[in-house]
Short mmCIF file of C-alpha atoms in Angstrom, two decimals:
data_model
loop_
_atom_site.label_atom_id
_atom_site.label_comp_id
_atom_site.label_asym_id
_atom_site.label_seq_id
_atom_site.Cartn_x
_atom_site.Cartn_y
_atom_site.Cartn_z
CA UNK A 224 7.10 -47.71 -36.95
CA UNK A 225 8.03 -45.64 -33.92
CA UNK A 226 5.40 -43.36 -32.40
CA UNK A 227 5.80 -40.14 -30.47
CA UNK A 228 3.28 -38.11 -28.51
CA UNK A 229 3.33 -34.34 -28.22
CA UNK A 230 2.50 -33.57 -24.59
CA UNK A 231 0.67 -30.47 -23.38
CA UNK A 232 2.90 -28.35 -21.13
CA UNK A 233 -0.14 -26.48 -19.74
CA UNK A 234 -3.74 -26.95 -18.64
CA UNK A 235 -6.36 -24.96 -20.54
CA UNK A 236 -8.43 -25.21 -23.70
CA UNK A 237 -6.96 -26.73 -26.87
CA UNK A 238 -7.49 -25.21 -30.32
CA UNK A 239 -6.25 -26.79 -33.56
CA UNK A 240 -6.42 -23.53 -35.54
CA UNK A 241 -5.10 -19.98 -35.00
CA UNK A 242 -8.61 -18.48 -35.03
CA UNK A 243 -12.15 -19.75 -35.70
CA UNK A 244 -12.23 -18.54 -39.33
CA UNK A 245 -8.83 -19.96 -40.31
CA UNK A 246 -7.81 -23.47 -41.38
CA UNK A 247 -6.25 -25.93 -38.96
CA UNK A 248 -2.51 -25.71 -38.33
CA UNK A 249 -2.09 -29.37 -39.25
CA UNK A 250 -4.23 -32.30 -40.30
CA UNK A 251 -3.79 -36.03 -39.97
CA UNK A 252 -1.24 -37.24 -42.51
CA UNK A 253 0.67 -33.93 -42.59
CA UNK A 254 4.39 -33.99 -41.99
CA UNK A 255 5.81 -31.87 -39.17
CA UNK A 256 9.28 -30.63 -38.32
CA UNK A 257 10.62 -29.83 -34.87
CA UNK A 258 9.26 -26.42 -33.93
CA UNK A 259 6.16 -26.56 -36.17
CA UNK A 260 3.03 -25.26 -34.45
CA UNK A 261 0.34 -27.93 -34.05
CA UNK A 262 -2.14 -26.11 -31.81
CA UNK A 263 -2.94 -23.37 -29.32
CA UNK A 264 -3.69 -23.57 -25.62
CA UNK A 265 -5.81 -20.84 -24.06
CA UNK A 266 -5.04 -20.13 -20.44
CA UNK A 267 -5.45 -16.98 -18.30
CA UNK A 268 -6.58 -14.90 -21.29
CA UNK A 269 -3.40 -15.75 -23.20
CA UNK A 270 -2.73 -18.15 -26.05
CA UNK A 271 0.28 -20.43 -25.94
CA UNK A 272 1.51 -22.09 -29.14
CA UNK A 273 2.21 -25.81 -28.95
CA UNK A 274 5.27 -26.75 -31.00
CA UNK A 275 6.19 -30.21 -32.15
CA UNK A 276 9.23 -31.58 -30.31
CA UNK A 277 9.84 -34.24 -32.98
CA UNK A 278 9.79 -34.61 -36.77
CA UNK A 279 7.36 -37.05 -38.37
CA UNK A 280 3.86 -37.50 -39.74
CA UNK A 281 0.71 -36.79 -37.79
CA UNK A 282 -1.00 -40.12 -37.06
CA UNK A 283 -3.87 -38.59 -35.06
CA UNK A 284 -5.02 -35.71 -32.91
CA UNK A 285 -5.78 -37.09 -29.45
CA UNK A 286 -7.93 -34.12 -28.41
CA UNK A 287 -10.65 -32.23 -30.26
CA UNK A 288 -10.75 -28.56 -31.09
CA UNK A 289 -11.93 -26.52 -28.04
CA UNK A 290 -11.49 -29.50 -25.71
CA UNK A 291 -10.45 -28.87 -22.08
CA UNK A 292 -6.98 -30.31 -21.43
CA UNK A 293 -4.70 -30.95 -18.47
CA UNK A 294 -0.95 -30.37 -18.24
CA UNK A 295 0.85 -33.56 -19.26
CA UNK A 296 -1.99 -34.75 -21.50
CA UNK A 297 -0.96 -36.18 -24.92
CA UNK A 298 -2.27 -33.93 -27.70
CA UNK A 299 -0.97 -35.35 -30.96
CA UNK A 300 0.46 -38.71 -31.98
CA UNK A 301 3.24 -38.74 -34.57
CA UNK A 302 4.66 -41.51 -36.71
CA UNK A 303 8.41 -40.95 -36.71
CA UNK B 89 24.55 -13.05 -5.94
CA UNK B 90 22.09 -13.30 -8.79
CA UNK B 91 19.93 -15.74 -10.65
CA UNK B 92 19.35 -15.40 -14.37
CA UNK B 93 16.08 -16.34 -16.04
CA UNK B 94 16.75 -18.68 -18.97
CA UNK B 95 13.04 -19.56 -19.43
CA UNK B 96 10.33 -17.48 -17.79
CA UNK B 97 7.49 -20.04 -17.64
CA UNK B 98 3.95 -18.88 -18.36
CA UNK B 99 3.78 -16.04 -15.84
CA UNK B 100 6.37 -16.05 -13.06
CA UNK B 101 6.26 -13.12 -10.66
CA UNK B 102 8.05 -11.98 -7.50
CA UNK B 103 5.59 -12.14 -4.59
CA UNK B 104 5.64 -11.76 -0.81
CA UNK B 105 2.74 -11.43 1.65
CA UNK B 106 1.53 -8.35 -0.16
CA UNK B 107 0.93 -4.65 0.15
CA UNK B 108 -1.94 -3.99 2.56
CA UNK B 109 -3.21 -0.48 3.18
CA UNK B 110 -3.79 0.94 -0.32
CA UNK B 111 -6.95 -0.81 -1.49
CA UNK B 112 -8.98 2.36 -0.82
CA UNK B 113 -6.81 3.99 -3.49
CA UNK B 114 -7.45 1.12 -5.91
CA UNK B 115 -4.11 -0.61 -5.31
CA UNK B 116 -4.73 -4.23 -4.31
CA UNK B 117 -2.79 -6.23 -1.77
CA UNK B 118 -1.22 -8.55 -4.41
CA UNK B 119 1.22 -11.09 -2.93
CA UNK B 120 1.10 -14.87 -3.15
CA UNK B 121 -2.24 -16.39 -4.17
CA UNK B 122 -1.47 -19.34 -1.84
CA UNK B 123 -0.01 -17.57 1.18
CA UNK B 124 0.25 -20.79 3.19
CA UNK B 125 2.52 -22.37 0.58
CA UNK B 126 4.51 -19.12 0.28
CA UNK B 127 5.14 -19.05 4.05
CA UNK B 128 6.06 -22.75 4.02
CA UNK B 129 8.60 -22.26 1.21
CA UNK B 130 10.29 -19.44 3.12
CA UNK B 131 10.38 -21.38 6.39
CA UNK B 132 12.06 -24.31 4.61
CA UNK B 133 15.01 -22.15 3.55
CA UNK B 134 15.35 -20.22 6.82
CA UNK B 135 13.81 -16.98 5.53
CA UNK B 136 11.31 -14.72 7.23
CA UNK B 137 7.86 -16.05 6.31
CA UNK B 138 7.13 -12.97 4.25
CA UNK B 139 10.36 -12.85 2.22
CA UNK B 140 9.96 -12.39 -1.53
CA UNK B 141 9.75 -15.62 -3.54
CA UNK B 142 8.83 -16.53 -7.11
CA UNK B 143 5.26 -17.56 -7.87
CA UNK B 144 5.11 -19.72 -11.03
CA UNK B 145 1.69 -20.54 -12.43
CA UNK B 146 1.07 -23.80 -14.36
CA UNK B 147 4.61 -23.93 -15.77
CA UNK B 148 7.94 -23.52 -14.01
CA UNK B 149 10.75 -21.20 -15.11
CA UNK B 150 14.37 -22.20 -15.71
CA UNK B 151 16.84 -20.28 -13.55
CA UNK B 152 20.63 -20.22 -13.74
CA UNK B 153 22.34 -19.64 -10.41
CA UNK B 154 25.59 -17.66 -10.18
CA UNK B 155 25.96 -18.41 -6.48
CA UNK B 156 25.44 -21.47 -4.22
CA UNK B 157 21.96 -21.36 -2.71
CA UNK B 158 19.38 -23.30 -0.71
CA UNK B 159 16.00 -23.56 -2.44
CA UNK B 160 12.55 -24.96 -1.62
CA UNK B 161 9.48 -25.40 -3.83
CA UNK B 162 5.98 -25.70 -2.33
CA UNK B 163 2.41 -25.35 -3.56
CA UNK B 164 1.67 -26.99 -6.90
CA UNK B 165 3.21 -30.37 -7.65
CA UNK B 166 5.75 -29.38 -10.27
CA UNK B 167 8.86 -31.45 -9.64
CA UNK B 168 12.01 -29.30 -9.48
CA UNK B 169 15.18 -30.37 -11.28
CA UNK B 170 18.75 -29.27 -10.65
CA UNK B 171 20.72 -29.82 -13.88
CA UNK B 172 18.01 -32.38 -14.79
CA UNK B 173 18.33 -34.29 -11.49
CA UNK B 174 14.91 -34.53 -9.80
CA UNK B 175 14.35 -32.94 -6.40
CA UNK B 176 11.38 -33.17 -4.05
CA UNK B 177 8.80 -30.49 -3.47
CA UNK B 178 8.21 -29.26 0.13
CA UNK B 179 11.87 -30.12 0.87
CA UNK B 180 14.86 -27.77 0.85
CA UNK B 181 17.74 -28.60 -1.49
CA UNK B 182 21.04 -27.09 -2.60
CA UNK B 183 21.75 -25.49 -5.96
CA UNK B 184 25.38 -24.75 -6.79
CA UNK B 185 26.71 -21.80 -8.73
CA UNK B 186 26.48 -22.59 -12.45
CA UNK B 187 23.60 -25.05 -12.06
CA UNK B 188 20.15 -24.62 -13.58
CA UNK B 189 16.91 -25.06 -11.66
CA UNK B 190 14.02 -26.11 -13.89
CA UNK B 191 10.73 -27.97 -13.55
CA UNK B 192 8.82 -30.99 -14.81
CA UNK B 193 5.29 -30.61 -16.23
CA UNK B 194 2.64 -29.68 -13.67
CA UNK B 195 1.08 -32.72 -11.96
CA UNK B 196 -1.43 -31.08 -9.60
CA UNK B 197 -2.27 -27.67 -8.17
CA UNK B 198 -1.66 -24.45 -10.07
CA UNK B 199 1.01 -22.28 -8.43
CA UNK B 200 4.47 -23.26 -7.25
CA UNK B 201 6.36 -21.08 -4.76
CA UNK B 202 10.12 -21.03 -5.24
CA UNK B 203 11.90 -19.70 -2.16
CA UNK B 204 15.64 -19.05 -2.18
CA UNK B 205 17.56 -18.51 1.06
CA UNK B 206 18.03 -14.76 1.47
CA UNK B 207 14.90 -13.97 -0.54
CA UNK B 208 14.56 -12.20 -3.89
CA UNK B 209 16.01 -8.74 -3.41
CA UNK B 210 13.94 -6.41 -5.57
CA UNK B 211 13.23 -2.83 -4.37
CA UNK B 212 10.33 -2.31 -1.99
CA UNK B 213 7.34 -0.52 -3.54
CA UNK B 214 4.77 0.81 -1.06
CA UNK B 215 6.10 -1.54 1.59
CA UNK B 216 6.16 -4.75 -0.45
CA UNK B 217 8.18 -6.60 -3.08
CA UNK B 218 5.05 -8.13 -4.62
CA UNK B 219 4.36 -7.71 -8.32
CA UNK B 220 1.08 -6.06 -9.33
CA UNK B 221 1.33 -6.62 -13.09
CA UNK B 222 -1.85 -4.78 -14.06
CA UNK B 223 -0.57 -1.62 -12.34
CA UNK B 224 3.10 -2.13 -13.30
CA UNK B 225 4.03 -1.91 -9.63
CA UNK B 226 6.59 -3.75 -7.50
CA UNK B 227 8.40 -7.01 -8.14
CA UNK B 228 10.92 -7.03 -10.97
CA UNK B 229 10.12 -3.91 -13.04
CA UNK B 230 6.43 -4.31 -12.23
CA UNK B 231 5.97 -7.31 -14.51
CA UNK B 232 6.26 -11.06 -14.95
CA UNK B 233 9.79 -12.34 -15.61
CA UNK B 234 11.17 -12.59 -19.14
CA UNK B 235 14.25 -14.32 -20.58
CA UNK B 236 17.57 -12.84 -19.38
CA UNK B 237 16.13 -11.01 -16.39
CA UNK B 238 18.59 -11.07 -13.49
CA UNK B 239 17.38 -11.15 -9.91
CA UNK B 240 19.51 -10.28 -6.89
CA UNK B 241 19.35 -12.36 -3.74
CA UNK B 242 19.43 -11.16 -0.14
CA UNK B 243 21.83 -12.49 2.48
CA UNK B 244 20.91 -16.07 3.43
CA UNK B 245 20.32 -16.79 7.11
CA UNK B 246 22.68 -19.08 9.02
CA UNK B 247 19.92 -21.67 9.44
CA UNK B 248 19.53 -22.36 5.71
CA UNK B 249 20.30 -25.98 4.89
CA UNK B 250 19.12 -28.73 2.56
CA UNK B 251 16.95 -31.69 3.56
CA UNK B 252 14.38 -29.79 5.65
CA UNK B 253 10.96 -31.30 4.93
CA UNK B 254 7.29 -30.52 5.52
CA UNK B 255 5.12 -33.58 6.14
CA UNK B 256 2.16 -34.15 3.76
CA UNK B 257 -0.36 -33.80 6.62
CA UNK B 258 0.76 -30.19 7.10
CA UNK B 259 0.12 -29.26 3.45
CA UNK B 260 -3.20 -28.14 2.03
CA UNK B 261 -4.62 -28.70 -1.44
CA UNK B 262 -8.11 -28.49 -2.92
CA UNK B 263 -10.26 -31.64 -2.98
CA UNK B 264 -12.25 -32.92 -5.95
CA UNK B 265 -14.62 -31.25 -6.27
CA UNK B 266 -12.89 -28.28 -4.66
CA UNK B 267 -15.04 -26.82 -1.88
CA UNK B 268 -15.01 -23.09 -1.26
CA UNK B 269 -16.85 -21.85 1.80
CA UNK B 270 -18.82 -18.64 1.23
CA UNK B 271 -20.53 -16.28 3.62
CA UNK B 272 -23.67 -14.81 1.96
CA UNK B 273 -23.40 -11.04 1.75
CA UNK B 274 -25.32 -7.77 1.80
CA UNK B 275 -26.79 -8.28 -1.68
CA UNK B 276 -27.96 -11.86 -1.17
CA UNK B 277 -31.57 -10.59 -1.21
CA UNK B 278 -31.17 -9.65 -4.88
CA UNK B 279 -31.46 -13.28 -6.06
CA UNK B 280 -34.54 -15.49 -5.74
CA UNK B 281 -34.66 -18.23 -3.10
CA UNK B 282 -34.52 -20.88 -5.84
CA UNK B 283 -31.42 -19.28 -7.39
CA UNK B 284 -29.77 -19.03 -3.99
CA UNK B 285 -30.25 -22.76 -3.46
CA UNK B 286 -29.15 -23.60 -7.01
CA UNK B 287 -25.92 -21.66 -6.52
CA UNK B 288 -24.86 -23.91 -3.64
CA UNK B 289 -26.30 -27.10 -5.21
CA UNK B 290 -24.60 -26.75 -8.59
CA UNK B 291 -21.11 -27.94 -9.45
CA UNK B 292 -19.13 -25.21 -11.21
CA UNK B 293 -15.96 -25.42 -13.29
CA UNK B 294 -12.98 -23.07 -13.20
CA UNK B 295 -12.91 -21.06 -16.44
CA UNK B 296 -9.57 -20.98 -18.31
CA UNK B 297 -9.38 -17.18 -18.03
CA UNK B 298 -9.17 -17.31 -14.21
CA UNK B 299 -6.13 -15.33 -13.04
CA UNK B 300 -4.66 -13.34 -10.15
CA UNK B 301 -7.36 -10.67 -10.45
CA UNK B 302 -10.28 -13.05 -10.23
CA UNK B 303 -11.27 -16.68 -10.60
CA UNK B 304 -14.23 -17.13 -12.94
CA UNK B 305 -16.49 -20.19 -12.75
CA UNK B 306 -19.04 -21.51 -15.19
CA UNK B 307 -21.41 -24.43 -15.67
CA UNK B 308 -24.02 -23.73 -12.97
CA UNK B 309 -27.56 -22.49 -13.54
CA UNK B 310 -28.13 -18.80 -14.31
CA UNK B 311 -29.24 -16.71 -11.34
CA UNK B 312 -32.70 -15.15 -11.41
CA UNK B 313 -33.04 -11.77 -9.74
CA UNK B 314 -35.82 -10.39 -7.60
CA UNK B 315 -37.66 -7.76 -9.65
CA UNK B 316 -36.99 -4.16 -8.74
CA UNK B 317 -36.74 -0.76 -10.31
CA UNK B 318 -32.97 -0.20 -10.61
CA UNK B 319 -31.91 2.58 -8.21
CA UNK B 320 -30.49 5.86 -9.52
CA UNK B 321 -26.82 5.38 -10.39
CA UNK B 322 -27.01 1.64 -10.95
CA UNK B 323 -26.66 0.12 -14.41
CA UNK B 324 -29.69 -1.35 -16.16
CA UNK B 325 -28.81 -5.02 -15.78
CA UNK B 326 -30.38 -6.62 -12.67
CA UNK B 327 -26.88 -7.72 -11.56
CA UNK B 328 -25.87 -4.04 -11.34
CA UNK B 329 -25.82 -2.02 -8.13
CA UNK B 330 -24.90 1.54 -7.27
CA UNK B 331 -21.10 1.23 -7.14
CA UNK B 332 -19.79 -0.45 -4.00
CA UNK B 333 -16.53 -1.66 -2.49
CA UNK B 334 -15.37 -5.14 -3.48
CA UNK B 335 -13.78 -7.16 -0.66
CA UNK B 336 -11.10 -9.80 -1.45
CA UNK B 337 -12.96 -13.05 -1.98
CA UNK B 338 -16.21 -11.33 -2.94
CA UNK B 339 -18.27 -13.21 -5.52
CA UNK B 340 -19.76 -11.07 -8.27
CA UNK B 341 -21.97 -12.60 -10.94
CA UNK B 342 -22.22 -10.23 -13.95
CA UNK B 343 -25.48 -10.89 -15.78
CA UNK B 344 -26.21 -13.69 -13.29
CA UNK B 345 -24.24 -16.23 -15.32
CA UNK B 346 -20.61 -16.71 -14.28
CA UNK B 347 -19.47 -16.10 -10.69
CA UNK B 348 -16.09 -14.37 -10.31
CA UNK B 349 -14.21 -14.61 -7.02
CA UNK B 350 -11.91 -11.60 -6.68
CA UNK B 351 -8.39 -12.51 -5.58
CA UNK B 352 -5.08 -10.81 -4.68
CA UNK B 353 -4.88 -8.43 -7.67
CA UNK B 354 -8.57 -7.49 -7.38
CA UNK B 355 -10.19 -4.28 -8.50
CA UNK B 356 -11.40 -2.42 -5.41
CA UNK B 357 -14.91 -1.45 -6.40
CA UNK B 358 -17.55 -1.32 -9.08
CA UNK B 359 -21.15 -1.81 -10.03
CA UNK B 360 -21.81 -5.54 -9.75
CA UNK B 361 -23.77 -7.03 -6.85
CA UNK B 362 -21.91 -9.59 -4.75
CA UNK B 363 -23.54 -12.82 -3.64
CA UNK B 364 -21.14 -13.16 -0.74
CA UNK B 365 -17.48 -13.63 0.13
CA UNK B 366 -15.29 -16.72 0.03
CA UNK B 367 -13.81 -16.97 3.52
CA UNK B 368 -10.17 -16.08 4.12
CA UNK B 369 -9.34 -19.66 5.16
CA UNK B 370 -10.16 -20.89 1.64
CA UNK B 371 -8.57 -18.16 -0.47
CA UNK B 372 -5.28 -20.10 -0.67
CA UNK B 373 -7.11 -23.08 -2.17
CA UNK B 374 -8.35 -20.95 -5.05
CA UNK B 375 -4.75 -20.18 -5.95
CA UNK B 376 -4.20 -23.90 -6.56
CA UNK B 377 -7.20 -24.48 -8.86
CA UNK B 378 -6.52 -25.48 -12.45
CA UNK B 379 -8.93 -24.62 -15.27
CA UNK B 380 -11.92 -26.97 -15.54
CA UNK B 381 -11.61 -28.08 -11.89
CA UNK B 382 -15.03 -29.00 -10.50
CA UNK B 383 -15.89 -26.64 -7.65
CA UNK B 384 -18.74 -26.36 -5.12
CA UNK B 385 -19.58 -23.32 -3.03
CA UNK B 386 -20.49 -24.22 0.56
CA UNK B 387 -22.57 -21.86 2.70
CA UNK B 388 -21.07 -20.90 6.07
CA UNK B 389 -22.06 -18.64 8.93
CA UNK B 390 -19.82 -15.93 10.33
CA UNK B 391 -19.10 -18.23 13.30
CA UNK B 392 -18.16 -21.02 10.87
CA UNK B 393 -15.85 -18.65 9.00
CA UNK B 394 -14.11 -17.53 12.20
CA UNK B 395 -13.67 -21.13 13.31
CA UNK B 396 -12.15 -22.04 9.92
CA UNK B 397 -9.76 -19.09 10.23
CA UNK B 398 -8.64 -20.30 13.67
CA UNK B 399 -8.20 -23.81 12.26
CA UNK B 400 -5.98 -22.50 9.52
CA UNK B 401 -3.95 -20.43 11.98
CA UNK B 402 -3.48 -23.56 14.10
CA UNK B 403 -2.24 -25.49 11.07
CA UNK B 404 0.30 -22.74 10.41
CA UNK B 405 1.44 -22.88 14.04
CA UNK B 406 1.81 -26.64 13.73
CA UNK B 407 3.86 -26.16 10.57
CA UNK B 408 6.17 -23.67 12.31
CA UNK B 409 6.56 -25.99 15.32
CA UNK B 410 7.46 -28.92 13.06
CA UNK B 411 10.43 -26.95 11.68
CA UNK B 412 11.77 -25.66 14.99
#
């Protein structure tokens, strides 16, 4: 089955939920459509939503909640 | 003679060499965070070194040109694309009317400088075209660009042509760890000898909230202060002083925990002690630091700082000579 990685467009800190007291945007096994939000990146006191650029099922998150990330780093792996 | 913003990037602003002369009124110099790269971009397209360019942080914009133009991108490694065809950084290239300039994902550095022959023609505000977003002053309507903004261009010089290149040895980028030279300042006596040594020994990381106002660092040991009765007018925390002036590059450490190096959009004064000042020769490097970059502060003398400034001036002269 084909795989696809969602790549971070920005450096910063990755969050898998909109705020600490809310559930995660997506979990492993969830289906996603193009444009679905899969995480947040905090940078320069702003939060940037990460949207899926493919439709599929989430195979795994490649970074943890609150993990530092670099631009170009794969964040999520999808099964297409 | 315009370009239209089809995607703004994260925070893309018009910047030149800044607006000196108003800091005593609380208006900072603003201008490019990496002035060396800004000058280089302008020189590549035949502009005056201080012409207005676009500064794009971490993520490039997409720009639709309505006129043929010569463009150069310096600073961060963010590969430019003209209608999806890759172009080189630090090298001038042509964009034709109707084409779109966009960028690949950031590879290294933090801020790309996009110079267009003729310069970005926004109105002057207090002698500069730089954007001071916090004060809503200058640039394009005093703010970062948004979708559908249109920017006018000035008249390109006759010397503007594609294929002009700046050799890698004439570029500057931070090392790993990044090293920022700092001259200890008037308030150095406020921290203990052990804390003073720890500050230079520790490796710090750039905090994700670092921006044009200041670069915050974390991860080093907390500073311990020399005991004193706080003077009249100073706050109660030992990191407080009676309000003073903040130089560009000054390093304040609120609560003794996270050093903040003030940069081009700095506040001009306040009540935090300053450990010292990052020297002018290294301020450009700060503008190219990504979040989480390991950083060391290196102690220098005034003589060392002056020598570094001359060295940087010489590099700029060498850069100019290479393009003549």
